[in-house]
Amino acid sequence: MRNLTDNKTAVALFAGVTLVGALSACSSPSTGTDSGTADVNAPDAGADYTDGTYTESGDYTSPNGAEKVDVTLTLESNTVTDVTVVGYGENPNSIQFQGEFIDGIADEVVGKNIDELSVDKVAGSSLTSGGFNKAVDAIKADALAE
Amino acid sequence: MPSPSKQFDAIGAPWQIDTAEPLGSDVEAAVAHRIELFDRTYSRFRDDSLVTAIARTPGTYTFPADAPPLFDLYRRLYDATNGALSPLVGRALEELGYDRTYSLQPAASRTRVPDWSEAISWNGSALTALTPAVLDVGAAGKGYLVDLVAEVLAEHGVTTSTVDASGDILHRGAGELRVALEHPLDTSKAIGVVKVSNEAICASAPNRRAWAGLHHILDARTGLPTDRIIATWAIARTALEADGLATALFFAEPAELEAEFDFQWVRMHATGRVEHSAHLTGEVFL
């Protein structure tokens, strides 16, 4: 669980370390509900994405001002097999926040198709989601263009 | 999905109103006016609000006609959560850094969140503050404003609409909405899909407003952010109820809330476990 003094991910980011794949245990809630999702079948997802690794930057606005994250996805057979998120927050709050976000995200998104659902609305949001979503959208556009 | 859409920012969040026909400029003006009235009463972030006046000077203050449903719901949720969900967490939020300048710098000292009965009394139209109480209606206020905006639309003859205030969504009229439940740790992913028709779905997740390892959903009994639950969703007749219940699901066992309210729910624990109400119009990807 997170606590008020947990800043190890902030330190990792500061050192320029890129976090990939499975991450530390204590501050990273894992869903435990999607084990085995790596074989979620993709073919009927609608769009065909070109296999490869894509990197995009996304901007978002936090209470500290403009912030930036880089998102790198690896696609294989329309399935995300790896994801890396690097934040560039300069404000200490942003660094820690992005650290937590990255900590949680990296072992969650692997194995899920990008286009899986047809919905009218999405319920939920986060301060940094704008940046991440923009980056994912751009990745989808890149992948479809190739 | 109905179209066209009207998008704007209000009370610190992006909004979208979907209707069958474009909104007339008179309707748009009426919506903006309604939001301004609400903000001027309930925002602790502005100098000229009623809530700010109460925080400065104890006393008895008459509230606008929209207040009873909000305070009544707060009282029911306060009781149902044994005091964990309280409108009196404003001071604690300020001290944690969630203040009008978004300083996001936690203060060294923390003041205990007062009990309802020692801080305020509500007589159905006026609130008496016994101390300089900092009210915060963030647990249900945005949902309530969604209801009020939909009422303005209905008064102007717009009876089929979807009002989405980023996390608080109300559907009114014909048809239904398919709504994805956004994964709290990965917004490109959903943990389920539900259908709503003439009802509201409200989502609550701490990461929407998080800073320095802290967030804005406080347990009034400790004055500290909750950490056991990381996301909740509630479906109810009104967005007021759905928003308040989504917050209450962070503090109370769902069965306790179900004894008091008619609603559907989904929530995710920090361990990753997802649970939902026995009746759910939709699917959770378990």
Coordinates of C-alpha atoms in Angstrom, one line a residue:
Chain A
M1 CA 0.0 0.0 0.0
R2 CA 1.0 3.6 -0.5
N3 CA 1.9 5.7 2.4
L4 CA 2.9 9.3 2.9
T5 CA 6.6 8.7 2.7
D6 CA 6.8 6.3 -0.2
N7 CA 8.9 7.9 -2.8
K8 CA 11.0 5.1 -4.2
T9 CA 9.4 5.4 -7.7
A10 CA 10.1 9.1 -7.7
V11 CA 13.7 8.3 -7.1
A12 CA 13.8 5.7 -9.8
L13 CA 12.4 8.3 -12.3
F14 CA 14.9 10.9 -11.2
A15 CA 17.7 8.5 -12.0
G16 CA 16.3 8.1 -15.5
V17 CA 15.4 4.5 -15.0
T18 CA 12.7 3.3 -17.4
L19 CA 10.2 1.0 -15.8
V20 CA 9.2 -2.0 -17.9
G21 CA 6.9 -4.9 -17.3
A22 CA 6.2 -6.2 -13.9
L23 CA 6.9 -3.8 -11.1
S24 CA 7.5 -3.6 -7.4
A25 CA 5.0 -5.2 -5.1
C26 CA 4.3 -3.0 -2.3
S27 CA 2.9 0.1 -3.9
S28 CA 1.4 -1.4 -7.0
P29 CA -2.1 -2.7 -6.7
S30 CA -2.6 -5.5 -9.2
T31 CA -6.0 -6.4 -10.3
G32 CA -5.6 -10.1 -9.9
T33 CA -8.6 -10.4 -12.1
D34 CA -7.0 -10.5 -15.5
S35 CA -4.4 -13.2 -15.2
G36 CA -4.3 -15.0 -18.5
T37 CA -5.6 -12.1 -20.4
A38 CA -2.6 -12.3 -22.6
D39 CA -4.5 -14.8 -24.7
V40 CA -7.6 -12.6 -25.1
N41 CA -8.4 -13.2 -28.7
A42 CA -7.8 -10.3 -30.9
P43 CA -8.8 -11.1 -34.5
D44 CA -12.3 -9.7 -34.3
A45 CA -11.3 -6.4 -32.8
G46 CA -12.1 -4.6 -36.0
A47 CA -8.8 -2.9 -36.8
D48 CA -5.6 -4.5 -37.8
Y49 CA -2.5 -2.9 -36.3
T50 CA 0.9 -3.4 -37.6
D51 CA 3.2 -5.3 -35.2
G52 CA 6.0 -3.3 -33.7
T53 CA 7.0 -0.9 -31.0
Y54 CA 5.5 2.6 -31.0
T55 CA 6.4 5.6 -28.9
E56 CA 4.3 8.8 -28.5
S57 CA 4.3 11.8 -26.2
G58 CA 1.2 13.0 -24.5
D59 CA 0.6 16.3 -22.7
Y60 CA -1.8 17.0 -19.9
T61 CA -2.5 19.7 -17.4
S62 CA -2.1 19.1 -13.7
P63 CA -2.5 21.6 -10.9
N64 CA 1.3 22.0 -11.2
G65 CA 0.9 23.1 -14.8
A66 CA 1.8 21.4 -18.1
E67 CA 3.2 17.9 -17.8
K68 CA 4.4 15.3 -20.3
V69 CA 4.6 11.6 -20.5
D70 CA 6.1 9.3 -23.1
V71 CA 4.3 6.0 -23.7
T72 CA 5.9 3.1 -25.6
L73 CA 3.7 0.2 -26.6
T74 CA 4.7 -3.1 -28.3
L75 CA 2.0 -4.6 -30.4
E76 CA 1.9 -8.2 -31.6
S77 CA -1.1 -9.6 -33.4
N78 CA -3.3 -6.7 -32.2
T79 CA -2.4 -7.3 -28.6
V80 CA -0.3 -5.1 -26.4
T81 CA 2.6 -7.2 -25.1
D82 CA 4.6 -4.5 -23.4
V83 CA 4.2 -0.9 -22.2
T84 CA 6.6 1.6 -20.9
V85 CA 5.6 5.0 -19.5
V86 CA 8.2 7.7 -18.8
G87 CA 7.1 10.9 -17.0
Y88 CA 8.9 14.2 -17.2
G89 CA 7.3 16.0 -14.2
E90 CA 9.7 18.7 -12.8
N91 CA 7.6 19.5 -9.8
P92 CA 8.3 17.1 -7.0
N93 CA 4.6 16.4 -6.7
S94 CA 4.3 15.5 -10.4
I95 CA 7.4 13.3 -10.2
Q96 CA 5.9 11.3 -7.4
F97 CA 2.5 11.2 -8.9
Q98 CA 3.7 10.1 -12.2
G99 CA 5.9 7.5 -10.5
E100 CA 2.8 6.1 -8.8
F101 CA 0.9 6.1 -12.0
I102 CA 3.6 4.3 -13.9
D103 CA 4.0 1.9 -11.0
G104 CA 0.4 0.9 -11.3
I105 CA 0.1 0.9 -15.1
A106 CA 2.9 -1.2 -16.3
D107 CA 1.6 -4.6 -15.2
E108 CA -2.0 -3.8 -16.0
V109 CA -2.2 -3.0 -19.6
V110 CA -0.2 -6.0 -21.0
G111 CA -2.3 -8.4 -22.9
K112 CA -5.4 -6.3 -23.6
N113 CA -6.5 -5.3 -27.0
I114 CA -6.8 -1.7 -27.7
D115 CA -10.2 -2.0 -29.5
E116 CA -12.2 -4.4 -27.5
L117 CA -15.4 -2.6 -26.6
S118 CA -18.2 -0.6 -28.2
V119 CA -19.5 1.9 -25.7
D120 CA -21.2 5.3 -25.7
K121 CA -19.4 6.5 -22.6
V122 CA -16.6 5.8 -20.2
A123 CA -17.1 6.2 -16.5
G124 CA -13.9 7.2 -14.7
S125 CA -11.0 9.6 -15.2
S126 CA -7.7 10.7 -13.8
L127 CA -5.6 13.8 -14.0
T128 CA -2.9 12.1 -16.0
S129 CA -5.2 10.1 -18.2
G130 CA -5.5 12.9 -20.8
G131 CA -1.8 12.6 -21.5
F132 CA -1.8 8.8 -21.6
N133 CA -4.9 8.6 -23.7
K134 CA -3.6 11.1 -26.2
A135 CA -0.4 9.1 -26.5
V136 CA -2.4 5.8 -26.9
D137 CA -4.6 7.5 -29.6
A138 CA -1.5 8.7 -31.4
I139 CA 0.0 5.2 -31.2
K140 CA -3.2 3.7 -32.7
A141 CA -3.0 6.2 -35.5
D142 CA 0.6 5.4 -36.1
A143 CA 0.0 1.7 -36.2
L144 CA -2.9 2.0 -38.6
A145 CA -0.9 4.2 -40.9
E146 CA 1.9 1.7 -41.5
Chain B
M1 CA -25.2 7.8 -29.1
P2 CA -27.2 11.0 -29.3
S3 CA -25.6 13.9 -31.0
P4 CA -24.8 16.7 -31.3
S5 CA -22.7 17.5 -28.3
K6 CA -22.1 20.5 -26.3
Q7 CA -18.8 20.5 -24.5
F8 CA -17.5 22.9 -21.9
D9 CA -15.5 23.1 -18.6
A10 CA -17.3 23.8 -15.3
I11 CA -16.4 23.4 -11.6
G12 CA -13.0 22.0 -12.5
A13 CA -14.0 19.3 -14.9
P14 CA -14.9 18.8 -18.5
W15 CA -18.6 18.4 -19.3
Q16 CA -20.4 17.1 -22.3
I17 CA -24.2 17.3 -23.0
D18 CA -25.5 15.0 -25.8
T19 CA -29.0 15.8 -27.2
A20 CA -31.0 14.8 -30.3
E21 CA -31.1 18.4 -31.5
P22 CA -28.5 21.2 -31.0
L23 CA -29.1 23.2 -27.9
G24 CA -30.4 26.7 -28.5
S25 CA -28.4 29.6 -27.2
D26 CA -31.1 30.4 -24.6
V27 CA -30.8 26.8 -23.2
E28 CA -27.0 27.0 -23.2
A29 CA -27.2 30.3 -21.3
A30 CA -29.7 28.8 -18.8
V31 CA -27.3 25.9 -18.2
A32 CA -24.4 28.2 -17.6
H33 CA -26.5 30.3 -15.3
R34 CA -27.5 27.2 -13.3
I35 CA -24.0 26.1 -12.9
E36 CA -22.9 29.6 -11.8
L37 CA -25.6 29.7 -9.1
F38 CA -24.5 26.3 -7.8
D39 CA -20.9 27.2 -7.7
R40 CA -21.6 30.5 -6.0
T41 CA -23.3 28.7 -3.2
Y42 CA -21.2 25.5 -2.7
S43 CA -17.7 26.1 -3.9
R44 CA -15.1 26.4 -1.2
F45 CA -12.6 27.5 -3.9
R46 CA -14.1 30.9 -4.4
D47 CA -14.1 34.0 -2.2
D48 CA -17.6 35.0 -2.8
S49 CA -19.4 31.7 -2.1
L50 CA -21.8 31.0 0.7
V51 CA -19.6 28.1 1.8
T52 CA -16.6 30.5 2.1
A53 CA -18.7 32.9 4.2
I54 CA -19.7 30.1 6.5
A55 CA -16.0 29.1 6.9
R56 CA -15.1 32.6 8.0
T57 CA -18.0 33.4 10.4
P58 CA -20.1 30.9 12.4
G59 CA -23.8 31.7 12.4
T60 CA -27.0 30.7 10.7
Y61 CA -27.2 30.9 6.9
T62 CA -30.2 30.4 4.7
F63 CA -29.5 28.2 1.7
P64 CA -31.1 28.3 -1.8
A65 CA -34.0 26.0 -2.6
D66 CA -31.7 23.4 -4.1
A67 CA -30.0 22.6 -0.8
P68 CA -32.4 20.2 1.0
P69 CA -31.8 17.2 -1.3
L70 CA -28.1 17.6 -1.0
F71 CA -28.0 18.0 2.8
D72 CA -30.5 15.2 3.3
L73 CA -28.4 12.8 1.2
Y74 CA -25.3 13.9 3.1
R75 CA -27.0 13.2 6.4
R76 CA -28.2 9.7 5.2
L77 CA -24.7 8.8 4.0
Y78 CA -23.1 10.2 7.1
D79 CA -25.2 7.9 9.2
A80 CA -24.8 4.9 6.8
T81 CA -21.0 5.2 6.9
N82 CA -20.8 5.8 10.7
G83 CA -19.5 9.3 10.1
A84 CA -16.8 8.5 7.5
L85 CA -18.5 10.4 4.7
S86 CA -19.0 13.9 6.0
P87 CA -19.4 17.4 4.5
L88 CA -17.0 18.7 7.2
V89 CA -13.8 17.4 5.6
G90 CA -13.1 20.8 4.0
R91 CA -10.5 21.9 6.5
A92 CA -8.8 18.5 6.4
L93 CA -8.6 18.7 2.6
E94 CA -7.1 22.2 2.8
E95 CA -4.5 21.0 5.3
L96 CA -3.6 18.2 3.0
G97 CA -3.0 20.7 0.3
Y98 CA -6.3 20.4 -1.7
D99 CA -7.0 24.1 -1.4
R100 CA -8.2 26.9 -3.7
T101 CA -4.7 27.4 -5.1
Y102 CA -4.0 23.7 -5.4
S103 CA -0.9 24.2 -3.3
L104 CA -0.8 20.4 -2.9
Q105 CA 1.6 20.9 0.0
P106 CA 0.4 19.0 3.1
A107 CA 0.5 21.0 6.3
A108 CA 2.6 19.8 9.2
S109 CA -0.4 19.8 11.6
R110 CA -3.8 18.3 11.1
T111 CA -7.1 19.3 12.7
R112 CA -9.5 16.6 13.7
V113 CA -12.6 16.6 11.5
P114 CA -15.5 17.6 13.7
D115 CA -18.6 15.5 14.3
W116 CA -21.7 16.7 12.5
S117 CA -23.5 17.5 15.7
E118 CA -20.7 19.5 17.2
A119 CA -20.1 21.6 14.0
I120 CA -23.4 22.2 12.2
S121 CA -27.1 21.8 12.3
W122 CA -29.5 21.7 9.3
N123 CA -33.1 22.6 9.8
G124 CA -34.3 22.0 6.2
S125 CA -33.6 25.4 4.9
A126 CA -30.9 27.0 7.0
L127 CA -27.6 25.8 8.2
T128 CA -26.2 26.8 11.5
A129 CA -22.4 26.6 11.9
L130 CA -21.4 26.4 15.5
T131 CA -17.7 26.7 14.6
P132 CA -16.0 28.1 11.4
A133 CA -16.9 25.0 9.5
V134 CA -15.3 24.4 6.1
L135 CA -17.9 22.6 4.1
D136 CA -16.9 20.4 1.2
V137 CA -19.7 18.9 -0.9
G138 CA -17.3 17.1 -3.2
A139 CA -18.7 13.7 -2.4
A140 CA -22.0 14.3 -4.1
G141 CA -22.1 17.9 -5.3
K142 CA -21.0 17.3 -8.9
G143 CA -23.5 14.6 -9.3
Y144 CA -26.2 16.8 -8.0
L145 CA -25.3 19.6 -10.4
V146 CA -25.6 17.1 -13.2
D147 CA -29.2 16.4 -12.1
L148 CA -29.9 20.1 -11.9
V149 CA -28.5 20.7 -15.4
A150 CA -30.7 17.9 -16.7
E151 CA -33.7 19.7 -15.0
V152 CA -32.9 22.9 -16.9
L153 CA -32.8 21.0 -20.1
A154 CA -36.2 19.4 -19.4
E155 CA -37.7 22.8 -18.5
H156 CA -36.7 23.9 -22.0
G157 CA -38.3 20.8 -23.6
V158 CA -35.1 18.8 -24.0
T159 CA -36.3 15.5 -22.5
T160 CA -33.8 13.1 -24.0
S161 CA -30.3 13.9 -23.0
T162 CA -27.0 12.6 -21.6
V163 CA -25.2 14.9 -19.2
D164 CA -21.6 13.8 -18.5
A165 CA -19.6 15.7 -16.0
S166 CA -16.5 13.5 -16.3
G167 CA -17.2 10.6 -14.0
D168 CA -20.8 11.6 -13.3
I169 CA -23.2 10.6 -16.1
L170 CA -27.0 11.0 -16.2
H171 CA -29.2 9.6 -19.0
R172 CA -32.7 10.9 -19.5
G173 CA -35.3 10.0 -22.0
A174 CA -35.4 7.4 -24.9
G175 CA -32.8 4.7 -25.4
E176 CA -29.9 3.5 -23.3
L177 CA -26.2 4.1 -22.8
R178 CA -23.5 1.5 -22.8
V179 CA -20.9 2.7 -20.4
A180 CA -17.4 1.3 -19.9
L181 CA -16.0 1.1 -16.4
E182 CA -12.6 2.6 -16.7
H183 CA -9.7 0.8 -15.1
P184 CA -8.4 3.1 -12.3
L185 CA -4.8 2.4 -13.1
D186 CA -5.0 2.3 -16.9
T187 CA -7.5 4.5 -18.7
S188 CA -7.1 2.6 -22.0
K189 CA -8.7 -0.4 -20.3
A190 CA -12.2 -1.2 -18.9
I191 CA -13.0 -3.6 -16.2
G192 CA -16.6 -4.0 -17.4
V193 CA -19.5 -2.5 -19.3
V194 CA -22.9 -1.6 -17.9
K195 CA -26.1 -0.3 -19.5
V196 CA -28.0 2.7 -18.0
S197 CA -31.4 4.1 -19.1
N198 CA -33.1 6.9 -17.3
E199 CA -30.6 6.7 -14.5
A200 CA -27.2 7.8 -13.5
I201 CA -23.8 6.2 -13.2
C202 CA -21.1 7.8 -11.2
A203 CA -17.5 6.7 -10.9
S204 CA -15.1 7.6 -8.2
A205 CA -11.4 6.9 -8.2
P206 CA -8.7 8.6 -6.0
N207 CA -6.3 8.9 -8.9
R208 CA -8.5 11.5 -10.5
R209 CA -7.3 14.0 -7.9
A210 CA -4.1 12.7 -6.4
W211 CA -0.9 14.4 -5.3
A212 CA 2.1 13.5 -3.3
G213 CA 0.7 10.1 -2.4
L214 CA -2.5 11.7 -1.2
H215 CA -5.9 12.1 -2.7
H216 CA -9.2 13.8 -2.1
I217 CA -11.4 11.1 -0.7
L218 CA -11.1 11.4 3.0
D219 CA -12.4 9.3 5.9
A220 CA -13.7 12.0 8.2
R221 CA -13.0 9.7 11.2
T222 CA -9.3 9.8 10.5
G223 CA -9.0 12.9 8.3
L224 CA -6.8 10.8 6.0
P225 CA -7.3 9.5 2.4
T226 CA -8.8 6.0 2.1
D227 CA -6.5 3.3 0.8
R228 CA -8.5 0.1 0.8
I229 CA -10.6 0.8 -2.2
I230 CA -9.2 2.2 -5.4
A231 CA -12.3 2.7 -7.6
T232 CA -16.1 2.6 -7.2
W233 CA -19.1 2.9 -9.5
A234 CA -22.7 3.4 -8.5
I235 CA -25.9 3.3 -10.6
A236 CA -29.0 5.0 -9.2
R237 CA -32.0 7.0 -10.1
T238 CA -30.3 10.3 -9.7
A239 CA -26.7 11.5 -10.1
L240 CA -26.9 13.0 -6.7
E241 CA -27.5 9.5 -5.1
A242 CA -25.1 7.8 -7.5
D243 CA -22.3 10.2 -6.8
G244 CA -22.8 10.1 -3.1
L245 CA -23.0 6.3 -3.0
A246 CA -19.9 6.0 -5.2
T247 CA -18.0 7.9 -2.5
A248 CA -19.7 6.0 0.3
L249 CA -18.5 2.7 -1.2
F250 CA -15.0 3.7 -0.1
F251 CA -16.0 3.6 3.5
A252 CA -19.0 1.3 4.0
E253 CA -19.8 -2.3 3.3
P254 CA -22.1 -2.4 0.3
A255 CA -24.7 -4.4 2.2
E256 CA -25.0 -1.6 4.7
L257 CA -25.7 0.9 1.9
E258 CA -28.0 -1.5 0.1
A259 CA -30.2 -1.6 3.3
E260 CA -30.7 2.1 2.9
F261 CA -30.5 2.8 -0.8
D262 CA -31.8 1.3 -4.1
F263 CA -28.7 1.1 -6.4
Q264 CA -26.3 -1.1 -8.3
W265 CA -22.6 -0.9 -7.7
V266 CA -19.1 -2.2 -8.6
R267 CA -15.9 -1.6 -6.7
M268 CA -12.2 -2.5 -6.9
H269 CA -10.1 -3.2 -3.9
A270 CA -6.4 -2.2 -3.7
T271 CA -5.7 -5.9 -3.9
G272 CA -7.2 -6.0 -7.3
R273 CA -10.3 -7.8 -6.3
V274 CA -13.4 -6.6 -8.0
E275 CA -16.9 -7.0 -6.5
H276 CA -20.3 -6.0 -7.6
S277 CA -24.0 -6.0 -6.7
A278 CA -25.9 -9.2 -7.1
H279 CA -28.1 -7.4 -9.7
L280 CA -26.0 -5.5 -12.3
T281 CA -27.3 -4.5 -15.7
G282 CA -24.1 -5.3 -17.4
E283 CA -20.9 -7.3 -17.2
V284 CA -17.7 -7.1 -15.2
F285 CA -14.7 -8.8 -16.8
L286 CA -13.8 -11.2 -14.0

